Coordinates of N, CA and C in Angstrom, one line a residue:
X1 N 25.6 99.2 51.2 CA 26.3 99.4 52.7 C 26.3 98.6 53.6
X2 N 27.2 97.7 54.2 CA 27.0 96.6 55.2 C 27.1 97.3 56.5
X3 N 26.1 97.4 57.4 CA 26.0 97.9 58.6 C 26.6 96.9 60.0
X4 N 27.0 96.0 59.6 CA 26.8 94.9 60.5 C 28.4 95.2 61.2
X5 N 28.8 94.7 62.6 CA 30.0 94.9 63.0 C 30.5 93.3 63.4
X6 N 31.7 93.4 63.1 CA 32.8 91.9 63.5 C 33.6 92.1 64.2
X7 N 33.6 91.4 65.4 CA 34.8 91.4 66.3 C 35.2 90.3 66.6
X8 N 36.6 90.3 66.6 CA 37.6 88.9 66.8 C 38.3 88.7 67.9
X9 N 38.6 88.0 68.9 CA 39.0 87.8 69.9 C 39.9 86.7 69.5
X10 N 41.2 86.7 70.4 CA 42.1 85.9 70.4 C 42.3 85.3 72.2
X11 N 43.1 84.3 72.6 CA 43.0 83.9 73.7 C 43.7 85.1 74.7
X12 N 44.5 86.2 74.6 CA 44.9 87.1 75.3 C 44.0 88.6 75.4
X13 N 42.9 88.5 74.8 CA 41.6 89.3 74.5 C 41.0 89.4 76.1
X14 N 40.9 90.3 76.4 CA 40.3 90.5 78.4 C 38.9 90.7 78.0
X15 N 37.8 89.9 79.0 CA 36.4 90.1 79.0 C 36.3 91.5 80.0
X16 N 35.6 91.9 79.7 CA 35.5 93.6 80.1 C 34.0 93.1 81.1
X17 N 33.1 94.0 81.0 CA 31.6 93.8 82.1 C 31.2 92.8 81.2
X18 N 30.7 92.0 82.2 CA 29.9 90.9 81.8 C 28.5 90.8 81.8
X19 N 27.8 91.9 82.8 CA 26.5 92.3 82.8 C 26.0 93.4 83.8
X20 N 25.2 93.7 83.1 CA 24.9 95.5 84.0 C 23.3 95.6 84.5
X21 N 23.0 96.1 85.6 CA 21.9 96.1 86.0 C 21.7 97.6 86.9
X22 N 20.3 98.0 86.6 CA 20.2 99.7 87.2 C 18.7 99.3 88.2
X23 N 19.0 100.2 89.1 CA 17.9 100.7 89.7 C 17.7 102.2 90.0
X24 N 16.9 102.6 90.3 CA 16.3 104.2 90.0 C 17.7 105.0 90.5
X25 N 18.3 104.7 91.4 CA 19.8 105.3 91.5 C 20.8 105.1 91.5
X26 N 20.9 103.6 90.8 CA 22.4 103.5 90.5 C 22.3 102.5 89.2
X27 N 23.7 102.4 88.8 CA 24.2 101.7 87.9 C 24.7 100.5 88.2
X28 N 24.6 99.2 88.5 CA 25.8 98.1 88.7 C 26.2 97.2 87.5
X29 N 27.8 97.1 87.8 CA 27.9 96.2 86.5 C 28.9 95.3 86.7
X30 N 28.8 94.3 86.4 CA 29.8 92.8 87.2 C 30.9 93.0 85.9
X31 N 32.2 93.2 86.3 CA 33.2 93.1 85.7 C 34.2 91.9 85.9
X32 N 34.8 91.2 84.8 CA 35.8 90.3 84.6 C 36.9 90.2 84.7
X33 N 37.4 90.7 83.4 CA 38.5 91.4 83.5 C 39.9 90.0 83.3
X34 N 39.2 89.1 82.9 CA 39.8 87.8 83.0 C 40.8 88.0 81.3
X35 N 41.5 86.8 80.7 CA 41.7 86.7 79.4 C 40.6 85.9 79.4
X36 N 40.3 85.7 77.7 CA 39.6 84.5 77.2 C 40.1 83.3 77.0
X37 N 41.2 83.1 77.2 CA 41.8 81.8 77.8 C 41.5 81.3 78.9
X38 N 41.2 82.1 80.2 CA 40.9 81.6 81.3 C 40.1 80.6 81.5
X39 N 39.7 79.8 82.5 CA 38.7 79.4 82.9 C 37.6 80.3 83.4
X40 N 36.3 80.1 82.9 CA 35.4 80.7 83.6 C 35.5 82.2 83.0
X41 N 35.9 82.5 82.4 CA 36.7 84.0 82.0 C 35.1 85.0 81.9
X42 N 34.0 84.3 81.9 CA 32.8 85.4 81.6 C 32.5 85.4 83.1
X43 N 32.9 84.8 84.2 CA 32.7 85.1 85.5 C 33.4 86.2 85.9
X44 N 32.8 86.7 87.0 CA 33.5 87.9 87.6 C 32.9 88.1 89.1
X45 N 34.2 88.8 90.2 CA 33.6 89.1 91.5 C 33.8 90.4 91.6
X46 N 33.8 91.4 90.7 CA 33.5 92.6 91.3 C 32.4 93.5 90.4
X47 N 32.0 93.9 91.1 CA 30.8 95.0 91.0 C 31.1 96.5 91.0
X48 N 31.0 97.2 90.0 CA 31.1 98.7 89.9 C 29.9 99.4 90.1
X49 N 30.0 100.2 91.1 CA 28.5 101.2 90.9 C 29.0 102.5 90.5
X50 N 27.7 102.7 90.0 CA 28.1 104.0 89.2 C 26.4 105.2 89.7
X51 N 26.6 106.6 89.9 CA 25.1 107.1 89.8 C 25.0 107.3 88.4
X52 N 23.8 107.7 88.3 CA 23.2 108.0 87.0 C 24.3 109.2 86.0
X53 N 24.8 110.0 86.4 CA 25.9 110.7 85.9 C 27.0 110.1 85.7
X54 N 27.1 108.7 86.0 CA 28.5 108.0 85.7 C 29.7 108.1 86.5
X55 N 29.3 109.0 87.5 CA 30.6 109.0 88.5 C 30.3 107.8 89.5
X56 N 31.3 107.2 89.7 CA 32.0 106.1 90.5 C 31.5 105.9 91.8
X57 N 30.8 105.2 92.6 CA 30.3 105.4 93.8 C 31.1 104.3 94.6
X58 N 31.0 102.9 94.7 CA 32.0 102.1 95.3 C 32.3 100.7 94.2
X59 N 33.0 99.8 94.7 CA 33.4 98.7 94.2 C 33.1 97.5 95.1
X60 N 32.1 96.5 95.1 CA 32.2 95.3 95.9 C 32.5 94.4 95.2
X61 N 33.6 93.6 96.1 CA 34.4 92.6 95.8 C 33.5 91.3 96.4
X62 N 33.2 90.7 95.6 CA 32.2 89.4 96.2 C 32.9 88.3 96.4
X63 N 32.2 87.4 97.4 CA 33.0 86.2 97.9 C 33.1 84.8 96.8
X64 N 32.5 85.1 95.7 CA 32.0 84.3 94.7 C 32.0 84.7 93.3
X65 N 32.8 84.3 92.7 CA 32.5 84.7 90.6 C 30.9 84.4 90.3
X66 N 30.4 85.0 89.8 CA 28.9 85.3 89.3 C 28.9 85.4 87.8
X67 N 27.9 85.0 87.1 CA 28.0 85.2 85.8 C 26.7 86.8 85.5
X68 N 25.7 86.5 86.5 CA 24.7 87.5 86.0 C 24.1 88.4 87.2
X69 N 23.6 89.6 87.5 CA 23.4 90.1 88.6 C 22.0 90.9 88.1
X70 N 21.4 91.1 89.5 CA 20.3 92.1 89.2 C 20.3 92.3 91.1
X71 N 19.5 93.7 91.4 CA 19.6 94.0 92.5 C 18.3 94.8 92.9
X72 N 17.6 94.4 94.1 CA 16.5 95.0 94.2 C 16.0 96.5 94.6
X73 N 15.1 96.8 94.4 CA 14.3 97.9 93.9 C 15.1 99.0 95.2
X74 N 15.1 98.4 96.6 CA 15.4 99.2 97.6 C 17.1 99.1 97.7
X75 N 18.1 98.4 96.3 CA 19.5 98.8 96.7 C 19.9 98.4 97.8
X76 N 19.0 96.9 98.3 CA 19.6 96.2 99.8 C 20.1 94.9 99.2
X77 N 19.9 94.2 98.7 CA 20.2 92.9 98.1 C 20.9 92.9 96.8
X78 N 22.1 92.2 96.6 CA 22.2 91.8 95.1 C 21.9 90.1 94.8
X79 N 21.4 90.2 93.5 CA 21.1 88.9 93.5 C 21.9 88.4 92.3
X80 N 22.4 87.0 92.1 CA 23.3 86.7 91.3 C 23.3 85.1 90.9
X81 N 23.7 85.0 89.4 CA 23.6 83.5 89.2 C 25.4 82.8 89.1
X82 N 25.4 82.0 89.7 CA 26.6 81.2 89.5 C 26.6 79.6 88.9
X83 N 27.5 79.3 88.9 CA 27.4 77.7 88.8 C 28.5 76.7 90.0
X84 N 28.0 75.5 90.3 CA 29.0 74.8 90.9 C 29.9 73.9 90.5
X85 N 30.3 73.6 91.4 CA 31.6 72.5 90.0 C 31.0 71.1 89.6
X86 N 29.5 71.2 89.3 CA 28.7 70.2 88.8 C 28.5 70.9 87.5
X87 N 28.5 72.1 87.5 CA 27.9 72.9 86.7 C 26.6 73.5 86.2
X88 N 26.0 73.2 87.6 CA 24.4 73.6 87.8 C 24.3 75.0 88.4
X89 N 23.4 75.5 87.9 CA 22.7 76.9 88.3 C 22.4 77.0 89.6
X90 N 23.5 78.5 90.5 CA 22.6 78.7 91.6 C 22.5 79.7 91.8
X91 N 21.4 80.6 92.4 CA 21.2 81.9 92.6 C 21.6 82.1 94.1
X92 N 22.5 82.9 94.0 CA 23.5 84.1 95.4 C 22.6 84.7 96.0
X93 N 22.6 85.4 97.1 CA 22.0 86.8 97.3 C 23.6 87.5 97.9
X94 N 23.7 88.8 98.2 CA 24.5 89.5 98.6 C 24.1 90.9 99.4
X95 N 24.0 90.6 100.6 CA 23.9 92.1 101.0 C 24.7 93.1 101.1
X96 N 24.0 94.4 100.3 CA 24.9 95.3 99.9 C 25.4 95.6 101.2
X97 N 26.5 96.4 101.0 CA 27.0 97.2 102.4 C 28.2 96.2 103.2
X98 N 28.4 94.8 102.7 CA 29.4 93.8 103.1 C 30.2 93.7 101.9
X99 N 31.8 93.7 102.0 CA 32.3 93.6 101.5 C 33.1 94.8 100.5
X100 N 32.4 96.2 101.4 CA 32.6 97.3 100.2 C 33.9 97.9 100.5
X101 N 34.3 98.5 99.3 CA 35.7 99.1 99.0 C 35.4 100.1 98.5
X102 N 36.2 101.1 99.0 CA 36.0 102.7 98.1 C 36.7 102.5 96.6
X103 N 35.9 102.9 95.8 CA 36.2 103.0 94.4 C 37.6 103.8 94.2
X104 N 38.3 103.3 93.5 CA 39.9 104.2 93.1 C 40.0 104.2 91.8
X105 N 39.7 105.1 91.2 CA 39.9 105.0 89.5 C 41.6 105.1 89.5
X106 N 41.9 104.4 88.3 CA 43.3 104.4 87.9 C 43.8 105.1 86.8
X107 N 44.4 106.3 87.1 CA 44.8 107.1 85.8 C 45.8 107.3 85.0

C-alpha cells in the first residue's frame, strides 16, 4: 500500500495560503491567490486573522508583498520576509492596526 500523495500543478493553478503563524489569541494566514504562472506567485499581501475557533476576525492588506510572516506574542507587530529587485531578502515590520479592513466572507 502506497501512502504517498501526489499533487500536480498547471500554470492556471492558484496558490493559496503561503504561510501561517499563531499566537495565544489568533491564527494569522498569509494568502497569495495568484496563478502559478504569475511572477512571484508565492508572495502575498493579504493576511487573514482567525480566532482559535476558526472564526474570521479581520483581514490585513499589507503595503508590500511578502513570502513569510510571524507575529510578536502581544499581537502588536507583524514581521515579514520579502525580496527586493536584486532578489535580496529583507525583513519588514507592520504595526497591527494599520491597513485594517473588516473581513467579509464570500458565500
